mmCIF file of C-alpha atoms and ligand atoms in Angstrom:
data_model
loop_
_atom_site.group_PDB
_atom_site.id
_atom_site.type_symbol
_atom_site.label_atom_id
_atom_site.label_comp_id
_atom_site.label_asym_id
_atom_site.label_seq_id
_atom_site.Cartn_x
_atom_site.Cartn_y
_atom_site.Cartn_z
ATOM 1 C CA UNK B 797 0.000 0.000 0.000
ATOM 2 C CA UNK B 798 2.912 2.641 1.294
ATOM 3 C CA UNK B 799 4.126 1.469 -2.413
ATOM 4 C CA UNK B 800 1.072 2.452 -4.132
ATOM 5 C CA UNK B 801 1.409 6.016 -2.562
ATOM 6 C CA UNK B 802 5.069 6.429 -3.294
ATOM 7 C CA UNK B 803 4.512 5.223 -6.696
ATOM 8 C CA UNK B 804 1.333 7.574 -7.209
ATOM 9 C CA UNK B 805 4.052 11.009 -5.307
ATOM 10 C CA UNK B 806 6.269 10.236 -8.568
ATOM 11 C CA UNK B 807 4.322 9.673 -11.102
ATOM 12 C CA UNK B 808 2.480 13.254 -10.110
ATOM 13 C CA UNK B 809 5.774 15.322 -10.080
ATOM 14 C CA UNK B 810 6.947 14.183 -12.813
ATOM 15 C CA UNK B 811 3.829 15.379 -14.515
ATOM 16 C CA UNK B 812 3.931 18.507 -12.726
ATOM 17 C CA UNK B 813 7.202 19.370 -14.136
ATOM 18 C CA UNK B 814 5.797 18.980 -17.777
ATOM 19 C CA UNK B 815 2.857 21.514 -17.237
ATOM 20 C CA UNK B 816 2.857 24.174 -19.537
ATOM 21 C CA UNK B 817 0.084 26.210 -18.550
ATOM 22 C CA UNK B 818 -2.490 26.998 -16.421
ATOM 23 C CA UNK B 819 -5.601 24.387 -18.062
ATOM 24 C CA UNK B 820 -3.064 21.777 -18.165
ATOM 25 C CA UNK B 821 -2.415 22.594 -13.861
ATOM 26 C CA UNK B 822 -6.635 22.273 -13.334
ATOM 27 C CA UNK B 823 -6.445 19.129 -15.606
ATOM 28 C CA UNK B 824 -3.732 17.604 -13.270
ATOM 29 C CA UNK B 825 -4.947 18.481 -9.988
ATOM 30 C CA UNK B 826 -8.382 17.726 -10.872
ATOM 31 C CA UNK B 827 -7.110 14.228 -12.081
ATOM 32 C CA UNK B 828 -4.884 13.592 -8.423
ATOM 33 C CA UNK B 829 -6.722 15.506 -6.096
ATOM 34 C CA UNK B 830 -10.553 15.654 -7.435
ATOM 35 C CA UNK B 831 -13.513 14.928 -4.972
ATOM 36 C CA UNK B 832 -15.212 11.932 -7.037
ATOM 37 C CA UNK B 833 -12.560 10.177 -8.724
ATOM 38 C CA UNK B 834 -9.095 11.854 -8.269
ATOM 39 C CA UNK B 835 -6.094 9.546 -7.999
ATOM 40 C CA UNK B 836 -5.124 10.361 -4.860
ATOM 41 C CA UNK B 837 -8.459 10.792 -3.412
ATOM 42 C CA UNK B 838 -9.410 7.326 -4.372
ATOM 43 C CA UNK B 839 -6.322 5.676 -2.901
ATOM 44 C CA UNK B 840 -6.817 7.450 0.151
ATOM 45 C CA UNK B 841 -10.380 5.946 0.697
ATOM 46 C CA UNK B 842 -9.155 2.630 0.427
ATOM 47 C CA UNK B 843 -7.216 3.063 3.457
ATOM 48 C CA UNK B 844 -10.420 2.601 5.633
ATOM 49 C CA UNK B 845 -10.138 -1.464 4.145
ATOM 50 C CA UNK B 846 -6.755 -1.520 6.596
ATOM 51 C CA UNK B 847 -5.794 -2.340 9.753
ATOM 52 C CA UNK B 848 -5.967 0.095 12.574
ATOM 53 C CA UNK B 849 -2.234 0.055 12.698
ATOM 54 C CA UNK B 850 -1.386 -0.312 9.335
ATOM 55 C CA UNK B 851 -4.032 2.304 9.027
ATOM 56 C CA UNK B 852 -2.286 4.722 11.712
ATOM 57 C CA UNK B 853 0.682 4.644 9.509
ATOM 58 C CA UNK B 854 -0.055 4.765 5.981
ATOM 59 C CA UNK B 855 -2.721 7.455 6.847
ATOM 60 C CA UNK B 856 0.218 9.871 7.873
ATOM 61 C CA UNK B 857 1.967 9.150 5.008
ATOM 62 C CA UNK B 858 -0.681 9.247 2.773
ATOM 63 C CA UNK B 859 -1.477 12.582 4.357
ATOM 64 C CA UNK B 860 1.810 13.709 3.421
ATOM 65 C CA UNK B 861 2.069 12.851 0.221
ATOM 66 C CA UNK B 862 -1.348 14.826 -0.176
ATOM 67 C CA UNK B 863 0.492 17.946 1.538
ATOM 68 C CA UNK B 864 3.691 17.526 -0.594
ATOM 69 C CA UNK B 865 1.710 17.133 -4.082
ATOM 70 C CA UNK B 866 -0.622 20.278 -3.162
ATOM 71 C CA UNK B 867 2.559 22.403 -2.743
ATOM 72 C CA UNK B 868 4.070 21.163 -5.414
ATOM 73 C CA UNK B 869 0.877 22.098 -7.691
ATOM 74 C CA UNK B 870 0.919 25.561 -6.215
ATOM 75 C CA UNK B 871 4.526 26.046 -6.497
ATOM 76 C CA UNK B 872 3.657 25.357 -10.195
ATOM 77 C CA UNK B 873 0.545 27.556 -9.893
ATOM 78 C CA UNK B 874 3.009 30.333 -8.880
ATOM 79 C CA UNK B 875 5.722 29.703 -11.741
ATOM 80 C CA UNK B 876 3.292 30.243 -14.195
ATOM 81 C CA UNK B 877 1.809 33.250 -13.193
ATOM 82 C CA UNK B 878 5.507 34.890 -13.029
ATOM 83 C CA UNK B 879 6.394 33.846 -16.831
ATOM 84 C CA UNK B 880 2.620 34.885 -17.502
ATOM 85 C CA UNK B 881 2.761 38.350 -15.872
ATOM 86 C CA UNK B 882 6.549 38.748 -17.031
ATOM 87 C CA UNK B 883 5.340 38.544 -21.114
ATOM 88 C CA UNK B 884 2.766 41.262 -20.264
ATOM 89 C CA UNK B 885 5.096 43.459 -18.436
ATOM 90 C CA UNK B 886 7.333 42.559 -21.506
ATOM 91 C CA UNK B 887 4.598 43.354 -23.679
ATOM 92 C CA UNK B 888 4.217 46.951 -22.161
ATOM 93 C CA UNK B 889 6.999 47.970 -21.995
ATOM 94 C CA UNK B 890 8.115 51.308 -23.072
ATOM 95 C CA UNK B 891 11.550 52.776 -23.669
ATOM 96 C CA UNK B 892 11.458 56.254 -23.053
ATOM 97 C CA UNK B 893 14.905 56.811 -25.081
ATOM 98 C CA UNK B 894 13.781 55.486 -28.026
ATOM 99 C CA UNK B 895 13.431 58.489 -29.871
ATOM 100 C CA UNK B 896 9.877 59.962 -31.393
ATOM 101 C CA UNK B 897 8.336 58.625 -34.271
ATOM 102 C CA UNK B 898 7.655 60.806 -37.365
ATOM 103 C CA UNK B 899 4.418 62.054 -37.064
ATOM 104 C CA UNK B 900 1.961 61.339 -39.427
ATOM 105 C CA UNK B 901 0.806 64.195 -42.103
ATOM 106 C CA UNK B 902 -2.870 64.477 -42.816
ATOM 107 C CA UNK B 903 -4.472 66.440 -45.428
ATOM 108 C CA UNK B 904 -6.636 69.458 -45.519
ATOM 109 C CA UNK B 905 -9.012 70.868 -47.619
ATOM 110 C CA UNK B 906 -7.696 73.624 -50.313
ATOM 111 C CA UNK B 907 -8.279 77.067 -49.699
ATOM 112 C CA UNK B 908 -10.424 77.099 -52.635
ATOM 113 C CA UNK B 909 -12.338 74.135 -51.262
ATOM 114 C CA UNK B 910 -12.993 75.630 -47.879
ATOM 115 C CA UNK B 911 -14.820 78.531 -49.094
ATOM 116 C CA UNK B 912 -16.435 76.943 -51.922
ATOM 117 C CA UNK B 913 -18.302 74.687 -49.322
ATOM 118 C CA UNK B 914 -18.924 77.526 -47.360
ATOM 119 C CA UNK B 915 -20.821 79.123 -49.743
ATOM 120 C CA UNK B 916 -22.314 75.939 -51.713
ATOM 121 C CA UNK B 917 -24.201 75.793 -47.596
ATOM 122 C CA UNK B 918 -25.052 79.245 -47.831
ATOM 123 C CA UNK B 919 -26.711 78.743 -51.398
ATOM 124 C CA UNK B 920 -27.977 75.763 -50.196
ATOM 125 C CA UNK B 921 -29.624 77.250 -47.111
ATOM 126 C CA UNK B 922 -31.536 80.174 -49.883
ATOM 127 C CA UNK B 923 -32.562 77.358 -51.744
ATOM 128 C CA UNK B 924 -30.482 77.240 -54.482
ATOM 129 C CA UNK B 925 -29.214 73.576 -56.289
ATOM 130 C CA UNK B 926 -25.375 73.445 -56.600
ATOM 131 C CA UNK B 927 -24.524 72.209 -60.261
ATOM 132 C CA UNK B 928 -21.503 71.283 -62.740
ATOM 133 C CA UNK B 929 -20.500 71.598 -65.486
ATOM 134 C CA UNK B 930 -18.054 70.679 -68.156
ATOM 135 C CA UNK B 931 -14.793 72.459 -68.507
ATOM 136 C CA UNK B 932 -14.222 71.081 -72.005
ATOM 137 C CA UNK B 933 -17.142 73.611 -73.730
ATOM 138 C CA UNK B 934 -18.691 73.723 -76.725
ATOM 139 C CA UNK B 935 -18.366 77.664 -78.408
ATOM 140 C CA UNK B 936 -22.006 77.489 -78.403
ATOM 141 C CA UNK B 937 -22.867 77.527 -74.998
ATOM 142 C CA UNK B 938 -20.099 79.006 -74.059
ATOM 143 C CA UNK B 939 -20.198 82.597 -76.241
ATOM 144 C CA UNK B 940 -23.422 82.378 -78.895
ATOM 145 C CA UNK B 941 -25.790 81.053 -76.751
ATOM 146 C CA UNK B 942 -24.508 83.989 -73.875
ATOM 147 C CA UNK B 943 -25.805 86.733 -76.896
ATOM 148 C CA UNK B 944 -21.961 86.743 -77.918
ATOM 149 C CA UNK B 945 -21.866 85.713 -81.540
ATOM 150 C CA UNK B 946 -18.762 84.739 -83.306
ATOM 151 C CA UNK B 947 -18.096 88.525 -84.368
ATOM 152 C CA UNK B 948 -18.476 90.108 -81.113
ATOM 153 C CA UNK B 949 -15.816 91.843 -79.612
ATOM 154 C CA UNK B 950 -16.634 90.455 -76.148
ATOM 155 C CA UNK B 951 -14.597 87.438 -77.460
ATOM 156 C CA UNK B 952 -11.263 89.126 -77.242
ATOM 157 C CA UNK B 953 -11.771 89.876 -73.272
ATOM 158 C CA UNK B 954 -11.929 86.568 -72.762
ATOM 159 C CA UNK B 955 -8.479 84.855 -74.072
ATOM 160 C CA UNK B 956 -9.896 81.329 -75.282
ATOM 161 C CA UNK B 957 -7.440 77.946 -75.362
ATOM 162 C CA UNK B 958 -9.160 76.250 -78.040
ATOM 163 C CA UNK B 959 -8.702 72.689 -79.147
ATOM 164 C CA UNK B 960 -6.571 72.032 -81.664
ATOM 165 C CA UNK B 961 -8.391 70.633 -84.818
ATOM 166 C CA UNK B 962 -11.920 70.951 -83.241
ATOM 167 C CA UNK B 963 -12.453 74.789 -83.393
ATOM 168 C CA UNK B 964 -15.804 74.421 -81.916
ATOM 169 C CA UNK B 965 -14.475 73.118 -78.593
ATOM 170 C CA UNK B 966 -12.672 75.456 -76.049
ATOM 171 C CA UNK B 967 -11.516 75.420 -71.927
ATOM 172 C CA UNK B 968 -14.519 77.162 -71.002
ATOM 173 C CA UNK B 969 -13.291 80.765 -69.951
ATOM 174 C CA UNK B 970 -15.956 81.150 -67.244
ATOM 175 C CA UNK B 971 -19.108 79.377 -65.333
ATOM 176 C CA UNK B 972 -21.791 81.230 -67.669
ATOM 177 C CA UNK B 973 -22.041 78.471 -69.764
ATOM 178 C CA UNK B 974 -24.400 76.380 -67.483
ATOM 179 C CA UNK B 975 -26.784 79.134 -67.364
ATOM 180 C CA UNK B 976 -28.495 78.520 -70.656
ATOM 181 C CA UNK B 977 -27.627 74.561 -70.090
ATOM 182 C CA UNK B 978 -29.660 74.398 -66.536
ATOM 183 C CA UNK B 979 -32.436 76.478 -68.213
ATOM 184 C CA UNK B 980 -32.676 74.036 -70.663
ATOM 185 C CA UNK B 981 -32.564 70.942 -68.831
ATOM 186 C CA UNK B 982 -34.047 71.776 -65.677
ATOM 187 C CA UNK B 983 -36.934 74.597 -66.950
ATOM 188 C CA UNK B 984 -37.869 77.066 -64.755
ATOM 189 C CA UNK B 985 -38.775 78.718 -62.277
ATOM 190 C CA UNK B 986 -34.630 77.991 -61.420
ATOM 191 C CA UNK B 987 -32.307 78.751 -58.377
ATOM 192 C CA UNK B 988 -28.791 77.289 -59.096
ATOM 193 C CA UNK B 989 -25.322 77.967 -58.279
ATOM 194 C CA UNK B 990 -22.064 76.503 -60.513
ATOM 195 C CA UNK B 991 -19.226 76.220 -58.892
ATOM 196 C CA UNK B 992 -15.519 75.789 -61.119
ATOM 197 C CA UNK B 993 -12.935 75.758 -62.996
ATOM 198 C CA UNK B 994 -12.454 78.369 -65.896
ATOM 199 C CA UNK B 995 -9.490 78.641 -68.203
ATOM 200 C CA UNK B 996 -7.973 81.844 -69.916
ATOM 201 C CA UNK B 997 -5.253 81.875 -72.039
ATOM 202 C CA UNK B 998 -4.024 84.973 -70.231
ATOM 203 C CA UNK B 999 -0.083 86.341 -69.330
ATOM 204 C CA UNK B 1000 -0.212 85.801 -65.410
ATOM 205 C CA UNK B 1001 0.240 88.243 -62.625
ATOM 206 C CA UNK B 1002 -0.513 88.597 -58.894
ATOM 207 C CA UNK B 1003 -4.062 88.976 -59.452
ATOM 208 C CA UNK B 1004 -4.553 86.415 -63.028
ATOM 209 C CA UNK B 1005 -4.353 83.081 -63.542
ATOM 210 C CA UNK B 1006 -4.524 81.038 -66.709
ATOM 211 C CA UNK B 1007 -6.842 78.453 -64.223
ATOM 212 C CA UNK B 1008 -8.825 80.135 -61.616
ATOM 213 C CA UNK B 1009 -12.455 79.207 -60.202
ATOM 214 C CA UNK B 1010 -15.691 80.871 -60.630
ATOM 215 C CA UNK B 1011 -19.049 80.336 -58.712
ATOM 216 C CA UNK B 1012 -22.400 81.510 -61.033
ATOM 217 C CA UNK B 1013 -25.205 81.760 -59.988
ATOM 218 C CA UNK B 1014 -28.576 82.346 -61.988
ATOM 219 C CA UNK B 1015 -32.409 82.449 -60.344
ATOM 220 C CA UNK B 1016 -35.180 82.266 -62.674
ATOM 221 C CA UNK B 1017 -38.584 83.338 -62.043
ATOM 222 C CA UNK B 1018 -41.526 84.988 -62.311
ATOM 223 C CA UNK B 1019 -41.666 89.036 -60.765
ATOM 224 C CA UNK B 1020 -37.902 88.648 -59.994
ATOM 225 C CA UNK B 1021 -36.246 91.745 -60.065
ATOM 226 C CA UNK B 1022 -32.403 94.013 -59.519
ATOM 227 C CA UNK B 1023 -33.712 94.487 -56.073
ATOM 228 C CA UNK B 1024 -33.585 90.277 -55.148
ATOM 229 C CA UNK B 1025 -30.204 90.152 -57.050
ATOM 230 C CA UNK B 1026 -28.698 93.178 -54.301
ATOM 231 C CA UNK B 1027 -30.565 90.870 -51.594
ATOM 232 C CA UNK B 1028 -28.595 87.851 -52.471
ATOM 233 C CA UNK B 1029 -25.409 89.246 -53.605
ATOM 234 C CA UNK B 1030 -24.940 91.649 -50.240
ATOM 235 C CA UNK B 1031 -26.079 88.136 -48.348
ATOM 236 C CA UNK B 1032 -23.145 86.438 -49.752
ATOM 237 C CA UNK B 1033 -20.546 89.687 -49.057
ATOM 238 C CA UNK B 1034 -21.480 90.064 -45.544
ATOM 239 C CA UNK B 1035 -21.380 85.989 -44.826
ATOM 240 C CA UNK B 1036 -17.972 86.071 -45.502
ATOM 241 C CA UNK B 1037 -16.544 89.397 -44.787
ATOM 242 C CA UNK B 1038 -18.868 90.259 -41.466
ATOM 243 C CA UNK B 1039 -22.404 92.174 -41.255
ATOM 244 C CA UNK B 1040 -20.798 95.833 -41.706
ATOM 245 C CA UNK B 1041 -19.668 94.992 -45.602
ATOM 246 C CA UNK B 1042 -21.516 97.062 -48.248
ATOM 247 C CA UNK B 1043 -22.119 95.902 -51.964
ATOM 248 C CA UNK B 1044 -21.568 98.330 -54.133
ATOM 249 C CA UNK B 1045 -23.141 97.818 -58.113
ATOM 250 C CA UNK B 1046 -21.683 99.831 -60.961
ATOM 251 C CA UNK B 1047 -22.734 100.095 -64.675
ATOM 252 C CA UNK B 1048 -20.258 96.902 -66.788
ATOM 253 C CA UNK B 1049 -21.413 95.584 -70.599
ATOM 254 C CA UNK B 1050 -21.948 91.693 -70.558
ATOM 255 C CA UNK B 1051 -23.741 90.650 -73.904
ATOM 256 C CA UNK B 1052 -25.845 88.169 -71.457
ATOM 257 C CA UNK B 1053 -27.337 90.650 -68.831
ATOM 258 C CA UNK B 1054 -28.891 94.009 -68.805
ATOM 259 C CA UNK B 1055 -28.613 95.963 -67.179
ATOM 260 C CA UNK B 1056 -25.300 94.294 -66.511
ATOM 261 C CA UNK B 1057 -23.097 95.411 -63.180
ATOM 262 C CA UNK B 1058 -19.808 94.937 -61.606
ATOM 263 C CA UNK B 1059 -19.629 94.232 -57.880
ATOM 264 C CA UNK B 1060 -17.413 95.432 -55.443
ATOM 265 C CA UNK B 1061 -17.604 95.134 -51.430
ATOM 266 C CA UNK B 1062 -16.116 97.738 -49.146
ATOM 267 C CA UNK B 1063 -12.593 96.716 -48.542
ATOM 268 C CA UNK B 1064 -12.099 93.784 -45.677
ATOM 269 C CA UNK B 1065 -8.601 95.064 -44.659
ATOM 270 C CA UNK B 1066 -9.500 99.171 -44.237
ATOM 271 C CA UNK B 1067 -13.076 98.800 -44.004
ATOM 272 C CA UNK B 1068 -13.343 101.649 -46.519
ATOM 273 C CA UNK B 1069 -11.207 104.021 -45.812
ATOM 274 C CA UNK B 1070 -8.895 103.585 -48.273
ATOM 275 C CA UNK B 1071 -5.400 101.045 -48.052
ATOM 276 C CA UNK B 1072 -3.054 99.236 -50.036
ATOM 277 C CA UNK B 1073 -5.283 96.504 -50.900
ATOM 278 C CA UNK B 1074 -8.132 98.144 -52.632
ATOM 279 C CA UNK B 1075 -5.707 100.462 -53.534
ATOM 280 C CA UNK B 1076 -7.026 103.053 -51.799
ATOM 281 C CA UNK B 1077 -10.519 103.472 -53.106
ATOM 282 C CA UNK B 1078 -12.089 101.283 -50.344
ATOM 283 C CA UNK B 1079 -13.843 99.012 -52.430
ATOM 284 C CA UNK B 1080 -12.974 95.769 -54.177
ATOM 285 C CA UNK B 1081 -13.705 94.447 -57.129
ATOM 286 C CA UNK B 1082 -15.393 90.853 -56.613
ATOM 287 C CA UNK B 1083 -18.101 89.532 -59.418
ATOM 288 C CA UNK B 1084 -20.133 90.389 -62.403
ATOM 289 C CA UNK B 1085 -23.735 90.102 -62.405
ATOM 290 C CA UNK B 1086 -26.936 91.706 -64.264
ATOM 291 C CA UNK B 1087 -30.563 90.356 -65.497
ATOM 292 C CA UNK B 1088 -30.212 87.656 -67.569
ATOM 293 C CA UNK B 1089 -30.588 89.197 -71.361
ATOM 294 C CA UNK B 1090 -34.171 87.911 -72.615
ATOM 295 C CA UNK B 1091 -31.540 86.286 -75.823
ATOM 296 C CA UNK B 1092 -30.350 84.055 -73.471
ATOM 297 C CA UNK B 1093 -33.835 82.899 -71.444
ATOM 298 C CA UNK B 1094 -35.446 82.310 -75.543
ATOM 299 C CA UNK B 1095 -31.979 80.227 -75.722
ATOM 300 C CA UNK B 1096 -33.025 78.580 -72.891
ATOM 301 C CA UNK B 1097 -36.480 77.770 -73.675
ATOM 302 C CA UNK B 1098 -37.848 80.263 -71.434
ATOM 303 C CA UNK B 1099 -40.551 82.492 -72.099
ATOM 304 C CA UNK B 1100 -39.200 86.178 -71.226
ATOM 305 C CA UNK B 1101 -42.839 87.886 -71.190
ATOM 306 C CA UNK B 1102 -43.750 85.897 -68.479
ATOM 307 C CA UNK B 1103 -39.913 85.361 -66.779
ATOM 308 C CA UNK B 1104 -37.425 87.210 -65.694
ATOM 309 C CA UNK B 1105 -33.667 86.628 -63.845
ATOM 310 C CA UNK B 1106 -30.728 87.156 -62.632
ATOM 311 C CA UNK B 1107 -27.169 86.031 -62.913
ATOM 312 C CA UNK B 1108 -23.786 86.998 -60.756
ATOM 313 C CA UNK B 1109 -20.537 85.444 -61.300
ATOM 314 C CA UNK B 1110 -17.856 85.517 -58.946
ATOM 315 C CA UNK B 1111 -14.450 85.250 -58.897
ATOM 316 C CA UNK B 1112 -14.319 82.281 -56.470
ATOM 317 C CA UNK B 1113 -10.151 82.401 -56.267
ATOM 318 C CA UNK B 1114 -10.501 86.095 -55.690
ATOM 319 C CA UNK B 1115 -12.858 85.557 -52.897
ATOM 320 C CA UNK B 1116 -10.104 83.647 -51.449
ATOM 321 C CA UNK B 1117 -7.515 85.673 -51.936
ATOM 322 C CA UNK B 1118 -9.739 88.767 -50.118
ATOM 323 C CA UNK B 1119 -10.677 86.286 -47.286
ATOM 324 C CA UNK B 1120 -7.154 84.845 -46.262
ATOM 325 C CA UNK B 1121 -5.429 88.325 -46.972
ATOM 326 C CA UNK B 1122 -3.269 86.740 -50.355
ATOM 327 C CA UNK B 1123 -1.580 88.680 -52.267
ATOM 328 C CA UNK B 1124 -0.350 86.605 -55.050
ATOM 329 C CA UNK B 1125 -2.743 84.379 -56.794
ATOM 330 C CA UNK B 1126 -0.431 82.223 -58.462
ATOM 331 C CA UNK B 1127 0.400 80.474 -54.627
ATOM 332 C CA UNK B 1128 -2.993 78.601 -54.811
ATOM 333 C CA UNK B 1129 -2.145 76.597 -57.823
ATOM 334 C CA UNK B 1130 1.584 76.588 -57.164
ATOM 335 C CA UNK B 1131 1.578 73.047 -55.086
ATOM 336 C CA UNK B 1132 3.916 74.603 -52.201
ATOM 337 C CA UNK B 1133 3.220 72.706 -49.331
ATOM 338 C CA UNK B 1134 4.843 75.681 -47.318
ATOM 339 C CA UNK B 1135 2.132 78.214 -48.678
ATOM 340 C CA UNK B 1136 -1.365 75.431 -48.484
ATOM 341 C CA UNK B 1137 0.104 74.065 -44.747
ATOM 342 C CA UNK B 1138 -1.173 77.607 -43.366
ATOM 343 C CA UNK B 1139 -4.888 76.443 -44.142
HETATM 344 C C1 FA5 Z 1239 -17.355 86.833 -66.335
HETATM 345 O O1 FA5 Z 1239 -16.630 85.854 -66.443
HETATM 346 C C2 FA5 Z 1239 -18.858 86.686 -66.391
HETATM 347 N N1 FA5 Z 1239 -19.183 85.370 -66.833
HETATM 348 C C3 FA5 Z 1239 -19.455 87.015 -65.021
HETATM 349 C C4 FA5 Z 1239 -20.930 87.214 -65.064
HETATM 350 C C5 FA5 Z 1239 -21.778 86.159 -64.787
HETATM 351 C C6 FA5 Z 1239 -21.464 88.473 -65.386
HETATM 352 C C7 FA5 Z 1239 -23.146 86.341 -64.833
HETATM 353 C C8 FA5 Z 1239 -22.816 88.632 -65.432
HETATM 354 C C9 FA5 Z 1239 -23.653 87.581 -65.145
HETATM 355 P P1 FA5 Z 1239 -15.445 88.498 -65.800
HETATM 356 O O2 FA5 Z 1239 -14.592 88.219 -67.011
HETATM 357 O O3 FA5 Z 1239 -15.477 89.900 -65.343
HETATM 358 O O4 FA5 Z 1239 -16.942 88.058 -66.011
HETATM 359 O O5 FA5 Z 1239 -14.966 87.559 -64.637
HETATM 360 C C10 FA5 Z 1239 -15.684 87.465 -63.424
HETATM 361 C C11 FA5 Z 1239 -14.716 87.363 -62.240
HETATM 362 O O6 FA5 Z 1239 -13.833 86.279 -62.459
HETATM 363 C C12 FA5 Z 1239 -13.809 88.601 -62.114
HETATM 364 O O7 FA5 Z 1239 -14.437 89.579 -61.319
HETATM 365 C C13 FA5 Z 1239 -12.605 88.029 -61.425
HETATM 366 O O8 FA5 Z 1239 -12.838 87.994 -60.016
HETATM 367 C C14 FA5 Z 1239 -12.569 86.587 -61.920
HETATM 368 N N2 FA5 Z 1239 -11.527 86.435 -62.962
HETATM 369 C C15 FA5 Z 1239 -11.601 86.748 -64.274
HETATM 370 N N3 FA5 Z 1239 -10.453 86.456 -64.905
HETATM 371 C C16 FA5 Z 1239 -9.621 85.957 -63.998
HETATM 372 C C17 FA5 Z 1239 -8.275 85.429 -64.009
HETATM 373 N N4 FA5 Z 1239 -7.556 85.367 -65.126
HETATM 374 N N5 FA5 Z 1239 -7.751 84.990 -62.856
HETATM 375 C C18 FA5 Z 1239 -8.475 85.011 -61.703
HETATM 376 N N6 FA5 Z 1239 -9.751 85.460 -61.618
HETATM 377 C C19 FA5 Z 1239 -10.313 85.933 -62.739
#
């Protein structure tokens, strides 16, 4: 019997040793030392079969053995823990002289993009549907169907890059274009603004680009008069220069308006009283607009007895330059990081 419990001690370190985690321990001790049918446990019952004095001494060693194997388990218990914990704490660790990792760049809207959302909301929020349009035009909609026919002088203000071998096609030189094309395919009455690109085939300077963006805008309906276009176009001025900016509308010749104007807002910078910027006259210069010419709404399909319109075009990249104080126009398409990190 003392055998049996010497044989059963040796047998249960040597599978102690091979544990190699913590299931494997439960496994074990639940296999030695479990209630119902554990190794150990079982041999141990069989001692009541025994003499009293063979009983008296086997018990003690059997109780031994019992101690002996529970220690060893939780000796176990305990080395496994330490290698378990020591991974984590390997796992965490940080080395505070390892030196910082590059940071990671993320990207930002263009300055041209930030205030073209801006105002596509504020449009949005009058009512108005924000369109596009093609930049590769046809000379129909972009000059003849604007009242501008092929002999018109209005053709020379507007540098054209045409395309070679197709001398119908052009860049389109501004966002006019989808006036007669929304009238057309959406009808009336019409509230639309078309934000883009425009293309002129002009020398550059600080305030002209050959590629610069526009924003039109054109509202269609019946009763509509000068007085709603003032109403939208001071809306727009004061959004984004603050509630004290004053539109101010003088006499300009567009073939597709009339009366046609050009718009200027009292200088951001000297509020009017006269600086560098607006070069001392207080005002800057900062979109065309008029009534759309009734040419233009019969081009459109529209019936100018009964409707009447309006049309503004801004310089989008000039509103940009005005807003963020730039003074060369040629940085927005330039691609330096340096200059478009500032945004
Ligand atoms: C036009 O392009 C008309 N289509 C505007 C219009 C629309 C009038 C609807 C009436 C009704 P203009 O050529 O003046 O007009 O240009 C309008 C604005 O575009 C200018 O005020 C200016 O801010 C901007 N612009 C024109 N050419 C350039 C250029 N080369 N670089 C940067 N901005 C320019």
């Amino acid at each position: 019997m003392q055998n049996k419990f010497e044989d059963l001690k040796t047998q249960a370190f040597l599978a102690i040793k091979v544990i190699k985690d913590s299931d494997e321990l439960v496994a074990l001790e639940n296999k030695l030392l479990g209630r119902k049918n554990g190794e150990l446990t079982n041999l141990m019952k069989s001692l009541k079969d025994l003499s009293a004095d063979v009983k008296k001494t086997v018990g003690q060693l059997a109780n031994e053995i019992k101690t002996e194997i529970e220690i060893g388990l939780d000796n176990k218990r305990r080395e496994l823990r330490q290698a378990e914990w020591g991974t984590l704490i390997e796992k965490e660790r940080l080395d505070i002289t390892q030196p910082a990792l590059p940071k990671k760049e993320r990207g930002h809207f263009h300055p041209n993009t930030i205030i073209q959302k801006d105002l596509e909301n504020l449009f949005i929020s009058m009512g108005f549907m924000v369109l596009d349009g093609p930049e590769l035009e046809s000379d129909y909609y972009n000059f003849t169907a604007l009242n501008i026919p092929e002999t018109h002088p209005a053709r020379d203000s507007q540098d054209t890059f045409y395309i070679k071998g197709h001398s119908n096609w052009l860049m389109r030189t501004h966002t006019s274009p989808m006036q007669v094309r929304a009238m057309q395919k959406y009808g009336v009455p019409l509230r639309t603004i078309v934000p883009g690109k425009c293309y002129r085939n002009e020398a550059t300077d600080v305030r002209h680009e050959h590629t610069f963006y526009q924003m039109e805008g054109l509202v269609v309906d019946k009763g509509i008069s000068f007085a709603h276009m003032k109403g939208v176009l001071e809306a727009v001025a004061r959004h984004l220069y603050g509630q004290d900016t004053k539109v101010r509308l003088r006499p300009k010749f567009y073939p597709f308006v009339e009366p046609g104007v050009n718009g200027e807002v009292t200088c951001y910078l000297c509020k009017g009283s006269g600086c560098r910027l607006c070069k001392n006259t207080g005002w800057l210069e900062i979109f065309g607009a008029g009534l759309v010419h009734p040419s233009v709404l019969k081009e459109g399909n529209v019936d100018s007895k009964e409707y009447q319109g309006f049309a503004f075009g801004f310089g989008l990249t000039r509103l940009v330059m005005l807003k963020y104080g730039i003074d060369d126009i040629r940085l927005l398409e330039s691609g330096n990081m340096k200059f478009l990190e500032q945004f």
